[in-house]
Coordinates of C-alpha atoms in Angstrom, one line a residue:
Chain A
M1238 CA 0.2 -0.4 0.3
A1239 CA 1.0 3.6 -0.3
D1240 CA 3.4 5.4 1.5
L1241 CA 1.9 8.9 1.1
P1242 CA 4.3 11.8 1.7
K1243 CA 3.2 14.1 4.4
A1244 CA 2.5 17.1 2.3
V1245 CA 2.7 17.3 -1.8
H1246 CA 2.8 21.3 -3.6
I1247 CA 1.3 22.3 -6.4
M1248 CA 2.5 24.7 -9.2
E1249 CA -0.1 26.1 -11.2
V1250 CA 0.2 26.7 -14.7
G1251 CA -3.0 27.7 -15.7
P1252 CA -2.0 31.3 -16.4
R1253 CA 0.5 30.6 -18.3
D1254 CA 0.2 27.1 -20.1
G1255 CA -3.8 27.9 -19.5
L1256 CA -4.0 30.3 -21.0
Q1257 CA -1.5 30.4 -23.8
I1258 CA -4.0 27.7 -26.1
E1259 CA -7.5 29.6 -25.8
A1260 CA -9.2 31.5 -28.9
R1261 CA -10.4 34.6 -26.6
T1262 CA -7.1 36.8 -25.4
L1263 CA -7.9 37.7 -21.6
S1264 CA -7.4 41.1 -20.8
A1265 CA -4.4 42.0 -17.5
D1266 CA -6.7 43.3 -15.6
D1267 CA -8.9 40.0 -15.9
K1268 CA -5.4 37.3 -15.5
A1269 CA -4.5 39.6 -13.1
R1270 CA -8.0 39.1 -11.4
L1271 CA -7.5 35.3 -11.7
I1272 CA -4.2 34.8 -9.9
G1273 CA -5.2 37.2 -6.7
A1274 CA -8.2 34.0 -6.7
L1275 CA -5.1 31.7 -6.6
V1276 CA -3.0 33.4 -4.6
G1277 CA -6.4 33.7 -2.4
A1278 CA -7.4 29.9 -2.1
G1279 CA -3.7 28.8 -1.4
I1280 CA -1.6 28.1 -4.0
S1281 CA 2.1 29.8 -3.2
E1282 CA 3.6 29.3 -6.9
I1283 CA 2.1 30.2 -9.7
E1284 CA 3.1 31.3 -14.2
V1285 CA 2.1 34.3 -14.4
G1286 CA 3.2 33.6 -18.6
S1287 CA 6.3 34.0 -20.9
F1288 CA 8.6 36.2 -22.3
V1289 CA 8.6 34.7 -25.6
N1290 CA 7.7 36.0 -29.3
P1291 CA 4.1 37.6 -28.8
K1292 CA 3.6 36.5 -32.8
A1293 CA 3.4 32.6 -32.1
V1294 CA 1.8 33.2 -28.4
P1295 CA -0.7 36.4 -28.8
Q1296 CA -2.1 35.4 -24.9
M1297 CA 0.9 35.9 -23.4
A1298 CA 2.3 39.5 -25.2
D1299 CA 1.3 41.5 -22.1
T1300 CA 3.0 39.5 -19.0
E1301 CA 5.4 42.3 -18.1
E1302 CA 1.8 44.6 -18.0
V1303 CA 0.2 41.5 -15.7
I1304 CA 2.9 40.9 -13.5
K1305 CA 2.6 45.5 -12.2
R1306 CA -1.0 44.4 -11.7
L1307 CA 0.3 41.0 -9.3
P1308 CA 1.4 42.6 -5.4
A1309 CA 4.2 41.7 -3.8
R1310 CA 3.2 38.6 -0.9
P1311 CA 5.6 36.8 1.2
G1312 CA 5.4 33.0 0.6
V1313 CA 3.8 33.9 -2.8
R1314 CA 6.2 33.0 -6.4
Y1315 CA 5.6 34.1 -9.3
R1316 CA 6.6 32.4 -11.7
A1317 CA 7.6 32.8 -15.8
L1318 CA 9.1 31.0 -19.0
W1319 CA 11.5 32.2 -21.4
L1320 CA 13.2 30.4 -24.3
N1321 CA 15.9 32.8 -25.7
P1322 CA 18.6 35.1 -23.9
R1323 CA 16.0 38.3 -24.9
G1324 CA 13.0 36.7 -22.5
L1325 CA 14.8 36.0 -19.2
E1326 CA 16.2 39.6 -20.0
R1327 CA 12.9 40.8 -19.7
A1328 CA 11.3 38.9 -16.9
L1329 CA 14.9 39.6 -14.8
A1330 CA 13.6 43.3 -15.5
T1331 CA 10.2 42.2 -14.6
G1332 CA 11.7 42.7 -10.2
K1333 CA 8.9 40.0 -9.5
V1334 CA 10.0 37.0 -11.4
H1335 CA 11.0 34.4 -9.5
M1336 CA 14.0 33.3 -11.1
E1337 CA 14.9 30.0 -11.7
G1338 CA 18.4 28.5 -14.1
R1339 CA 16.3 25.5 -14.8
L1340 CA 18.0 23.9 -17.9
T1341 CA 15.5 23.3 -20.7
L1342 CA 15.5 19.4 -23.3
T1343 CA 12.8 17.2 -24.9
A1344 CA 13.4 13.4 -25.3
S1345 CA 11.4 13.7 -28.9
E1346 CA 14.0 14.6 -31.6
I1347 CA 11.4 14.9 -33.5
F1348 CA 8.7 17.3 -31.5
V1349 CA 11.8 19.0 -30.6
K1350 CA 12.8 20.0 -34.2
R1351 CA 9.0 21.4 -34.6
N1352 CA 9.3 23.1 -32.0
T1353 CA 12.4 24.9 -31.6
N1354 CA 14.3 23.7 -34.7
R1355 CA 17.4 22.6 -33.7
T1356 CA 18.4 19.0 -33.0
I1357 CA 18.1 17.4 -29.0
E1358 CA 22.2 17.6 -29.8
Q1359 CA 22.2 21.5 -30.9
T1360 CA 19.7 21.8 -27.4
I1361 CA 22.3 20.8 -25.8
A1362 CA 25.6 21.8 -27.3
E1363 CA 23.6 25.5 -26.6
M1364 CA 23.4 24.4 -23.1
P1365 CA 26.3 26.3 -22.2
Q1366 CA 26.4 29.1 -23.3
W1367 CA 22.8 28.8 -21.3
I1368 CA 24.6 28.4 -18.0
G1369 CA 26.5 31.2 -18.4
Q1370 CA 23.7 33.4 -19.3
Y1371 CA 22.0 32.1 -15.5
K1372 CA 25.5 32.8 -13.9
A1373 CA 26.6 36.1 -15.3
A1374 CA 22.8 37.5 -13.7
G1375 CA 23.5 35.2 -10.8
I1376 CA 20.7 33.1 -10.7
K1377 CA 22.0 29.1 -9.7
V1378 CA 21.7 26.3 -12.7
D1379 CA 20.4 23.6 -11.3
G1380 CA 17.7 22.3 -12.6
L1381 CA 16.4 20.4 -15.8
G1382 CA 13.5 20.7 -17.6
L1383 CA 12.6 17.9 -19.9
M1384 CA 10.0 18.1 -22.3
A1385 CA 8.3 14.4 -24.0
A1386 CA 9.2 12.4 -21.3
F1387 CA 6.6 9.9 -22.3
G1388 CA 5.4 9.5 -25.1
C1389 CA 5.1 11.9 -28.6
N1390 CA 2.5 11.7 -30.8
F1391 CA 4.6 12.7 -33.4
E1392 CA 7.3 9.7 -32.4
G1393 CA 6.0 7.3 -31.0
D1394 CA 6.8 6.1 -27.9
I1395 CA 9.3 7.5 -25.6
P1396 CA 11.5 5.2 -23.8
G1397 CA 12.8 5.3 -20.2
E1398 CA 16.5 4.9 -21.0
R1399 CA 16.3 7.5 -23.5
V1400 CA 15.4 9.0 -20.5
V1401 CA 18.2 8.1 -18.4
G1402 CA 20.3 9.0 -20.8
L1403 CA 19.8 12.4 -21.1
V1404 CA 19.7 12.8 -17.7
E1405 CA 22.8 12.2 -17.7
R1406 CA 23.9 13.9 -20.4
T1407 CA 22.8 17.1 -19.0
A1408 CA 24.0 15.8 -15.4
S1409 CA 27.6 15.7 -16.4
L1410 CA 27.7 19.3 -18.5
M1411 CA 26.8 20.7 -15.5
R1412 CA 29.3 19.5 -14.0
E1413 CA 31.9 20.2 -16.2
H1414 CA 30.3 23.3 -15.9
G1415 CA 30.1 23.7 -12.5
C1416 CA 26.8 22.8 -11.3
E1417 CA 24.9 20.3 -10.0
L1418 CA 21.9 19.1 -11.3
E1419 CA 18.9 18.8 -8.6
H1420 CA 16.1 19.1 -9.8
L1421 CA 14.5 17.2 -12.9
L1422 CA 10.7 17.8 -14.0
L1423 CA 9.2 15.6 -15.7
A1424 CA 6.7 16.8 -18.8
D1425 CA 4.0 14.8 -20.1
T1426 CA 4.2 17.3 -22.8
M1427 CA 1.5 15.4 -24.8
G1428 CA -0.7 12.9 -22.8
W1429 CA 1.1 9.2 -23.4
A1430 CA 2.5 8.5 -19.7
N1431 CA 0.4 5.9 -17.4
P1432 CA 0.9 4.7 -13.9
A1433 CA 2.4 1.9 -14.4
Q1434 CA 5.2 3.4 -16.8
I1435 CA 5.6 6.5 -14.1
Q1436 CA 6.2 3.9 -11.5
R1437 CA 9.0 2.1 -13.6
L1438 CA 10.8 5.6 -14.2
I1439 CA 11.3 7.2 -11.3
G1440 CA 12.3 4.4 -10.0
E1441 CA 15.2 4.0 -12.3
I1442 CA 16.2 8.0 -11.2
R1443 CA 15.8 7.1 -8.4
Q1444 CA 18.3 4.4 -8.8
R1445 CA 21.0 6.4 -10.5
W1446 CA 20.2 9.6 -8.5
P1447 CA 18.4 9.0 -5.3
R1448 CA 18.6 12.6 -3.9
M1449 CA 17.1 14.4 -7.0
A1450 CA 13.5 16.4 -6.5
L1451 CA 11.4 15.0 -8.9
K1452 CA 8.5 16.8 -10.0
L1453 CA 6.3 15.8 -12.7
H1454 CA 4.0 17.7 -15.5
L1455 CA 1.0 15.9 -16.1
H1456 CA -1.3 16.0 -18.6
D1457 CA -4.6 15.1 -19.1
T1458 CA -5.2 14.2 -22.8
R1459 CA -5.9 10.4 -22.6
G1460 CA -7.8 10.6 -18.6
L1461 CA -4.6 9.7 -16.8
A1462 CA -3.1 12.3 -15.8
M1463 CA -4.9 12.1 -11.5
A1464 CA -4.0 7.9 -11.8
N1465 CA -0.4 9.1 -12.8
A1466 CA -0.7 12.0 -9.8
F1467 CA -1.2 9.4 -8.0
A1468 CA 1.4 6.4 -8.5
A1469 CA 3.7 9.2 -8.3
I1470 CA 2.5 10.5 -4.7
S1471 CA 2.5 7.2 -3.8
L1472 CA 6.5 6.7 -4.5
G1473 CA 7.3 9.8 -2.2
V1474 CA 7.4 12.3 -5.8
T1475 CA 5.8 15.5 -3.8
E1476 CA 5.5 18.6 -6.8
F1477 CA 3.6 19.2 -10.0
D1478 CA 2.8 21.2 -12.3
A1479 CA -1.2 21.6 -12.4
A1480 CA -3.5 24.3 -14.4
I1481 CA -7.1 25.5 -12.2
G1482 CA -10.1 24.2 -13.8
G1483 CA -7.7 21.7 -16.8
L1484 CA -6.5 24.2 -19.0
G1485 CA -4.6 23.9 -21.2
G1486 CA -3.5 20.9 -23.6
C1487 CA -1.0 21.8 -26.3
P1488 CA -0.7 24.2 -29.7
F1489 CA 2.0 22.5 -30.9
A1490 CA 0.9 18.5 -30.6
G1491 CA -1.5 18.8 -33.1
H1492 CA -4.4 17.9 -30.7
K1493 CA -7.8 19.5 -30.4
G1494 CA -10.7 19.5 -27.8
A1495 CA -8.1 17.2 -26.0
A1496 CA -8.0 18.1 -22.3
G1497 CA -5.4 20.3 -21.4
N1498 CA -3.2 20.3 -18.0
I1499 CA -3.9 18.5 -15.1
C1500 CA -6.4 19.9 -12.7
T1501 CA -5.0 21.3 -9.8
E1502 CA -8.4 21.3 -7.6
D1503 CA -8.2 17.6 -8.6
L1504 CA -5.6 17.2 -7.6
A1505 CA -5.2 19.5 -4.7
F1506 CA -8.6 17.3 -3.4
M1507 CA -6.9 13.8 -4.2
C1508 CA -3.9 15.1 -1.7
E1509 CA -6.2 17.0 1.1
E1510 CA -8.6 13.9 0.2
M1511 CA -5.7 11.7 1.8
G1512 CA -4.6 13.4 4.3
V1513 CA -1.6 14.9 1.7
E1514 CA -0.9 19.1 2.6
T1515 CA -1.6 21.4 0.1
G1516 CA -1.7 24.2 2.1
I1517 CA -4.8 25.4 -0.6
D1518 CA -8.3 26.0 0.6
L1519 CA -10.3 23.9 -1.4
D1520 CA -13.6 25.8 -1.2
A1521 CA -12.0 29.3 -3.0
L1522 CA -9.7 26.9 -5.6
V1523 CA -13.1 25.8 -7.5
A1524 CA -14.5 29.3 -6.8
A1525 CA -11.1 30.6 -8.9
A1526 CA -12.1 27.2 -11.1
Q1527 CA -15.3 28.9 -12.0
L1528 CA -14.3 32.5 -12.6
A1529 CA -11.1 30.8 -14.4
E1530 CA -14.4 29.2 -16.8
E1531 CA -16.0 32.3 -17.1
L1532 CA -13.7 33.8 -17.8
V1533 CA -12.7 31.5 -20.6
G1534 CA -16.2 31.8 -21.6
H1535 CA -16.9 28.1 -22.3
P1536 CA -16.2 24.7 -19.4
L1537 CA -13.4 23.3 -18.3
P1538 CA -12.9 19.8 -17.5
S1539 CA -13.0 20.0 -14.0
K1540 CA -15.0 17.2 -12.3
L1541 CA -14.4 18.5 -8.2
A1542 CA -16.0 22.4 -9.8
K1543 CA -19.0 20.8 -10.7
G1544 CA -19.1 18.0 -8.4
G1545 CA -18.3 20.1 -5.1
T1546 CA -15.8 19.3 -2.2
L1547 CA -17.0 16.9 0.6
R1548 CA -17.2 20.5 3.6
R1549 CA -20.3 21.0 2.9
F1550 CA -21.8 17.4 3.5
R1551 CA -19.7 16.6 6.6
S1552 CA -20.2 19.9 8.3
R1553 CA -24.1 18.7 8.5
Chain B
M220 CA 6.3 -0.5 -6.8
A221 CA 2.9 -2.3 -8.4
D222 CA 2.5 -5.6 -8.8
L223 CA -0.4 -5.5 -11.7
P224 CA -2.3 -8.2 -12.4
K225 CA -2.2 -9.7 -16.2
A226 CA -5.4 -9.2 -17.2
V227 CA -8.6 -7.2 -15.6
H228 CA -12.7 -7.4 -16.6
I229 CA -14.7 -3.7 -17.1
M230 CA -18.9 -5.0 -16.9
E231 CA -20.4 -1.9 -19.3
V232 CA -22.9 0.0 -17.2
G233 CA -23.7 2.7 -19.3
P234 CA -27.3 1.3 -21.2
R235 CA -28.1 0.8 -17.9
D236 CA -25.9 2.9 -14.5
G237 CA -25.5 5.4 -17.4
L238 CA -28.3 6.3 -20.1
Q239 CA -31.1 5.6 -16.8
I240 CA -30.4 9.5 -16.1
E241 CA -30.5 11.3 -19.0
A242 CA -33.2 13.4 -20.2
R243 CA -33.7 12.2 -23.3
T244 CA -34.9 8.6 -23.7
L245 CA -33.6 6.5 -25.8
S246 CA -35.6 3.9 -28.4
A247 CA -34.6 0.4 -27.7
D248 CA -33.9 0.3 -31.4
D249 CA -30.9 2.8 -30.8
K250 CA -30.1 1.4 -26.8
A251 CA -29.3 -2.0 -29.3
R252 CA -27.2 -0.3 -31.5
L253 CA -25.7 0.5 -28.5
I254 CA -25.5 -2.1 -27.1
G255 CA -24.2 -4.0 -30.1
A256 CA -21.3 -1.8 -30.7
L257 CA -20.2 -2.2 -27.1
V258 CA -20.0 -6.3 -27.7
G259 CA -18.7 -6.0 -30.6
A260 CA -15.7 -3.9 -29.2
G261 CA -14.9 -6.9 -27.1
I262 CA -16.9 -5.8 -24.3
S263 CA -18.0 -9.2 -22.3
E264 CA -20.6 -8.2 -20.2
I265 CA -22.7 -5.4 -20.4
E266 CA -25.9 -3.9 -17.4
V267 CA -28.1 -4.2 -20.5
G268 CA -31.2 -1.6 -18.8
S269 CA -33.2 -2.6 -14.9
F270 CA -36.6 -3.6 -14.5
V271 CA -37.7 -1.1 -12.2
N272 CA -40.9 0.5 -11.6
P273 CA -41.0 2.4 -14.8
K274 CA -42.6 6.1 -12.9
A275 CA -39.5 5.8 -11.2
V276 CA -37.1 5.1 -14.0
P277 CA -39.5 5.9 -17.3
Q278 CA -35.8 5.8 -19.6
M279 CA -35.7 1.8 -19.0
A280 CA -39.4 1.0 -19.3
D281 CA -38.8 -1.3 -22.9
T282 CA -35.8 -2.8 -21.2
E283 CA -38.1 -6.4 -22.7
E284 CA -37.3 -4.3 -25.7
V285 CA -33.9 -4.1 -25.8
I286 CA -32.8 -7.6 -25.0
K287 CA -34.9 -8.1 -27.1
R288 CA -33.5 -7.1 -30.3
L289 CA -30.0 -8.7 -28.9
P290 CA -28.2 -11.0 -30.2
A291 CA -27.3 -13.7 -28.2
R292 CA -23.3 -14.2 -28.4
P293 CA -21.2 -16.7 -27.5
G294 CA -18.5 -15.1 -24.3
V295 CA -21.1 -12.3 -24.3
R296 CA -23.2 -12.0 -20.7
Y297 CA -26.2 -9.4 -20.5
R298 CA -26.9 -8.4 -17.1
A299 CA -30.3 -6.6 -15.7
L300 CA -31.2 -4.5 -12.7
W301 CA -33.9 -5.9 -10.3
L302 CA -35.3 -4.2 -7.0
N303 CA -38.0 -6.6 -5.6
P304 CA -39.4 -9.9 -6.7
R305 CA -41.3 -8.9 -9.9
G306 CA -37.9 -7.1 -11.3
L307 CA -36.3 -10.8 -10.7
E308 CA -39.5 -11.9 -12.7
R309 CA -39.0 -9.9 -15.3
A310 CA -35.6 -10.3 -16.1
L311 CA -35.6 -14.4 -15.3
A312 CA -38.4 -14.2 -18.1
T313 CA -36.3 -12.9 -20.8
G314 CA -34.8 -15.9 -21.1
K315 CA -31.5 -13.9 -21.9
V316 CA -30.0 -12.5 -18.6
H317 CA -27.2 -14.0 -16.8
M318 CA -29.0 -14.0 -13.7
E319 CA -26.6 -13.6 -10.9
G320 CA -27.6 -14.2 -6.6
R321 CA -26.0 -10.7 -5.1
L322 CA -27.5 -9.5 -2.4
T323 CA -27.4 -6.2 -1.6
L324 CA -27.2 -3.6 1.2
T325 CA -26.1 0.1 1.2
A326 CA -23.4 1.6 4.3
S327 CA -25.4 5.3 5.1
E328 CA -27.9 5.0 6.5
I329 CA -29.9 8.1 5.5
F330 CA -29.8 7.0 2.1
V331 CA -30.9 3.9 1.4
K332 CA -34.3 5.3 4.4
R333 CA -34.2 7.9 1.4
N334 CA -34.0 4.9 -2.0
T335 CA -36.2 2.4 -0.8
N336 CA -36.9 3.9 2.5
R337 CA -36.0 1.3 4.6
T338 CA -33.7 1.0 7.4
I339 CA -29.8 -0.9 6.6
E340 CA -31.7 -3.5 9.7
Q341 CA -35.2 -3.7 7.9
T342 CA -32.8 -4.4 3.9
I343 CA -30.9 -6.6 6.5
A344 CA -34.4 -8.7 7.3
E345 CA -35.4 -9.4 3.7
M346 CA -32.1 -10.7 2.8
P347 CA -33.2 -14.6 3.5
Q348 CA -36.6 -13.5 1.6
W349 CA -34.4 -12.8 -1.2
I350 CA -32.1 -15.9 -0.4
G351 CA -35.9 -18.1 -0.5
Q352 CA -36.4 -16.6 -4.4
Y353 CA -33.3 -16.5 -6.2
K354 CA -32.9 -20.6 -4.5
A355 CA -36.6 -20.8 -6.1
A356 CA -35.4 -19.5 -9.4
G357 CA -32.3 -22.0 -9.9
I358 CA -30.3 -19.4 -8.7
K359 CA -26.8 -19.3 -7.2
V360 CA -26.7 -16.6 -3.9
D361 CA -23.3 -15.9 -3.6
G362 CA -22.2 -11.8 -3.5
L363 CA -22.4 -9.2 -1.9
G364 CA -22.8 -5.6 -3.9
L365 CA -22.6 -2.7 -1.2
M366 CA -23.7 1.2 -2.1
A367 CA -22.4 4.4 -0.6
A368 CA -19.4 2.4 0.9
F369 CA -16.6 4.9 0.8
G370 CA -18.8 7.9 1.8
C371 CA -22.1 9.7 1.1
N372 CA -24.0 13.0 0.4
F373 CA -26.3 13.1 2.9
E374 CA -24.4 11.1 5.8
G375 CA -21.5 11.9 4.9
D376 CA -17.8 9.3 5.3
I377 CA -18.3 6.0 5.8
P378 CA -15.9 4.6 8.2
G379 CA -14.1 1.1 7.0
E380 CA -15.1 -1.0 10.1
R381 CA -19.0 0.4 9.2
V382 CA -18.7 -1.9 6.2
V383 CA -16.5 -4.7 7.1
G384 CA -19.2 -4.9 10.2
L385 CA -21.4 -5.3 7.1
V386 CA -19.8 -7.9 5.0
E387 CA -19.5 -10.3 8.0
R388 CA -23.3 -9.3 9.3
T389 CA -24.0 -10.8 5.6
A390 CA -21.2 -13.1 5.1
S391 CA -22.7 -15.1 8.1
L392 CA -26.2 -14.7 7.5
M393 CA -25.5 -16.6 4.2
R394 CA -23.9 -19.4 5.7
E395 CA -27.0 -19.6 8.4
H396 CA -28.4 -20.1 4.8
G397 CA -26.9 -22.6 3.3
C398 CA -24.2 -19.5 0.9
E399 CA -21.4 -18.7 0.9
L400 CA -20.1 -15.0 0.0
E401 CA -17.5 -14.6 -2.8
H402 CA -18.1 -11.6 -4.5
L403 CA -17.9 -8.1 -3.0
L404 CA -19.1 -5.5 -4.4
L405 CA -17.8 -2.5 -3.5
A406 CA -19.6 1.2 -4.9
D407 CA -18.5 4.4 -4.7
T408 CA -22.2 5.2 -5.5
M409 CA -21.3 9.6 -5.4
G410 CA -17.7 9.8 -5.3
W411 CA -16.4 10.6 -2.1
A412 CA -13.7 7.6 -1.8
N413 CA -10.0 8.7 -2.6
P414 CA -7.5 6.0 -3.6
A415 CA -5.5 6.1 -0.2
Q416 CA -9.5 4.9 1.0
I417 CA -9.7 2.1 -1.8
Q418 CA -6.3 0.2 -0.3
R419 CA -6.8 0.4 3.1
L420 CA -10.6 -1.2 2.4
I421 CA -9.3 -3.8 -0.2
G422 CA -6.4 -4.0 2.6
E423 CA -8.7 -4.4 5.1
I424 CA -11.3 -6.8 3.7
R425 CA -8.4 -9.2 1.9
Q426 CA -7.0 -9.5 5.6
R427 CA -10.6 -11.3 7.2
W428 CA -11.2 -12.3 3.3
P429 CA -8.3 -13.5 2.1
R430 CA -10.2 -15.0 -1.0
M431 CA -12.4 -12.9 -1.7
A432 CA -13.3 -11.5 -5.1
L433 CA -13.3 -8.3 -5.2
K434 CA -15.0 -5.5 -7.3
L435 CA -15.3 -2.1 -7.1
H436 CA -17.5 -0.1 -8.5
L437 CA -16.6 3.6 -9.8
H438 CA -18.2 7.3 -10.5
D439 CA -15.6 9.9 -11.3
T440 CA -17.8 13.0 -9.5
R441 CA -14.8 15.2 -8.4
G442 CA -12.0 13.6 -10.8
L443 CA -10.4 10.6 -8.5
A444 CA -12.0 7.4 -10.5
M445 CA -9.0 6.5 -12.2
A446 CA -6.8 7.3 -9.7
N447 CA -9.2 4.6 -7.5
A448 CA -8.6 2.3 -9.7
F449 CA -5.3 2.2 -9.9
A450 CA -4.7 2.0 -6.5
A451 CA -7.2 -1.0 -6.5
I452 CA -5.4 -2.8 -9.4
S453 CA -2.4 -2.3 -8.7
L454 CA -3.6 -3.7 -4.9
G455 CA -4.6 -7.2 -7.9
V456 CA -8.5 -5.8 -8.5
T457 CA -9.7 -7.3 -11.3
E458 CA -13.2 -6.6 -11.6
F459 CA -14.2 -3.2 -12.4
D460 CA -17.7 -1.6 -13.6
A461 CA -17.1 1.3 -15.9
A462 CA -20.0 3.7 -18.3
I463 CA -18.8 3.4 -21.7
G464 CA -18.3 8.1 -22.6
G465 CA -18.1 8.0 -18.8
L466 CA -22.1 8.6 -18.9
G467 CA -24.1 8.4 -15.6
G468 CA -24.0 10.0 -12.4
C469 CA -27.2 9.1 -9.0
P470 CA -30.5 11.0 -9.8
F471 CA -30.7 10.2 -5.9
A472 CA -27.7 11.8 -5.1
G473 CA -28.8 15.3 -4.7
H474 CA -25.6 16.2 -7.7
K475 CA -26.5 18.1 -10.7
G476 CA -23.9 18.7 -13.8
A477 CA -21.3 16.5 -11.6
A478 CA -19.6 13.7 -13.7
G479 CA -20.8 9.8 -14.0
N480 CA -19.8 6.6 -13.5
I481 CA -15.7 5.6 -14.6
C482 CA -15.3 6.1 -17.7
T483 CA -15.5 2.5 -20.1
E484 CA -12.4 3.9 -22.5
D485 CA -10.2 5.6 -20.3
L486 CA -10.3 3.5 -18.1
A487 CA -9.4 -0.2 -20.4
F488 CA -6.6 2.4 -22.3
M489 CA -5.2 2.8 -18.2
C490 CA -5.3 -1.2 -18.4
E491 CA -3.8 -1.8 -22.1
E492 CA -1.0 1.0 -21.2
M493 CA 0.0 -0.7 -18.4
G494 CA 0.4 -4.6 -20.1
V495 CA -3.1 -5.1 -18.7
E496 CA -5.4 -7.7 -20.7
T497 CA -8.8 -6.3 -21.0
G498 CA -9.9 -7.8 -23.9
I499 CA -11.0 -4.8 -25.8
D500 CA -10.8 -2.9 -29.0
L501 CA -9.8 0.7 -27.9
D502 CA -10.5 2.7 -31.2
A503 CA -14.0 0.9 -31.9
L504 CA -15.1 1.4 -27.9
V505 CA -13.4 4.9 -29.1
A506 CA -15.8 4.8 -31.6
A507 CA -19.0 3.0 -29.3
A508 CA -18.3 6.5 -26.8
Q509 CA -18.5 8.9 -30.4
L510 CA -22.1 7.1 -30.6
A511 CA -23.0 7.8 -27.5
E512 CA -23.1 10.8 -26.9
E513 CA -24.3 11.3 -30.1
L514 CA -27.1 9.3 -28.8
V515 CA -27.7 11.4 -25.9
G516 CA -27.4 14.6 -27.6
H517 CA -24.6 15.8 -25.5
P518 CA -20.6 15.7 -25.1
L519 CA -19.3 13.1 -22.3
P520 CA -17.2 13.3 -19.6
S521 CA -14.6 10.9 -22.0
K522 CA -11.1 12.4 -22.7
L523 CA -9.8 9.3 -24.6
A524 CA -12.7 10.1 -27.4
K525 CA -11.7 13.4 -27.6
G526 CA -7.9 13.2 -27.5
G527 CA -6.9 10.0 -29.5
T528 CA -5.8 5.3 -28.9
L529 CA -2.1 5.9 -28.3
R530 CA -2.3 3.0 -32.0
R531 CA -2.5 5.7 -34.8
F532 CA 0.7 7.2 -33.6
R533 CA 3.1 4.1 -33.2
S534 CA 2.0 2.6 -36.5
R535 CA 3.3 5.6 -38.2

């Protein structure tokens, strides 16, 4: 039976990973309102936008404006995404984004080529430059984010050995440049992972790097996100990305109408019901999910927002 | 890590448990068409209707007509629900329903009173009559179905000890009447279960009755059905109810708009991806889910029907 951790930390990615594929572009005010509701519900880390080419992702063009509207709150980290040095500069310039020196790699050769016009080898070859840029900005480099780590709509299954091999190469390269790989994010970008695969890969990583902090970014494309999260939690994984209401999807994965990221409130509810603390007020989180639905103007996949928390039944 | 079973058996309950709450009443022809599509996808056991009061559940009034339209297929069991001796007679009269001598009990005092106007004690007191009726019809009595076994919208949490106690009492009563309790169905009728609770309760039941065949009937009301299923499968549970497209809900549970039963195709997909056989053709099952959506006239919660199976990506 599961040996569950005491607490799980959920980073909210809806305002970035979720809203970027919505047909309706929200105003900076509405984005800030949604982020405020999330913070009010006890979410302590939020990806609030991205500093990327506004032509490629117009929904994120106003990230600076959104961040201006966010109050500094003790214990709350605002996060953002960047893909090039210009984006990193923009994030630094806000003075309010929590900076993290995380390198990024994609486990699918075809997917990385489509998205970034680079091969896996070229991406690895650019890592020293990234390390240099982070160091110059005073940012500690200690993380790797590995996209499409479980499978790819363009390439098919991604073997666990390839993932372990890419982590190994990155860890060596980082060591050569005076950094240590301590945080590994595995992203199931296109919803290929299953719970048994999740547990096998966690096992392989743990065997090789017993002290590596693992984080999962799960998508519910084929309905397995919650089972995958439980499979990981039951092996002691305590960090997850999730999107309010289940916002999201992958704009570059050739999928229309499919479900998005794992839903923040459903994941938080599962944790809390199992006695795993999240620091989140579930009823306030459901209200934030309802606000998200209202703002995007269509129903979201969230189950808890429709089924309701159990608090009102228990307090009878 | 999970020690997974070789195979899982899924009983489809959509045509009964699912369709009974739909606003649109399907014709017998359409129901038979949906059931035919499910059988064609490899589903080998299907609850095709119920023999209950047509005033209470008008959607099921034509169950005899539906059954007349179903071809006898070797290896395929058609199942039905009955709640009183008249219903049992109607099921027997079809000559095509697979008869099972399963007693039924509800773990929530308030819920059973609301639904059947009986207390738990009164329900237990009626069991000898049921055993007599099954015996008279030549049906072996060896099962118990326990509703609301994990929690109740009207009563709150249902402690595991109560479940174990009710199973114990039923097993004793059956033994006194010359039967043996061998099959236990635990139903999370209102979507209260969480994976840790599922694993605890399975553990308690296994400790007390090591050879009891366990089956789960899960609802996705709050998004935990798939995680609950994985939690059970990882402890060796191999029997599940599920509804195509995620049809369903509980008409008597005071819930509007909430998700229904665990979705057959999502569950089958999870099993197959983990190497656990179901005997199901996933692409044909997705087509059956799309037919179900078309027949009920609104989107269903299924994820796989939107995200798609992985076959087409793997065969590239």
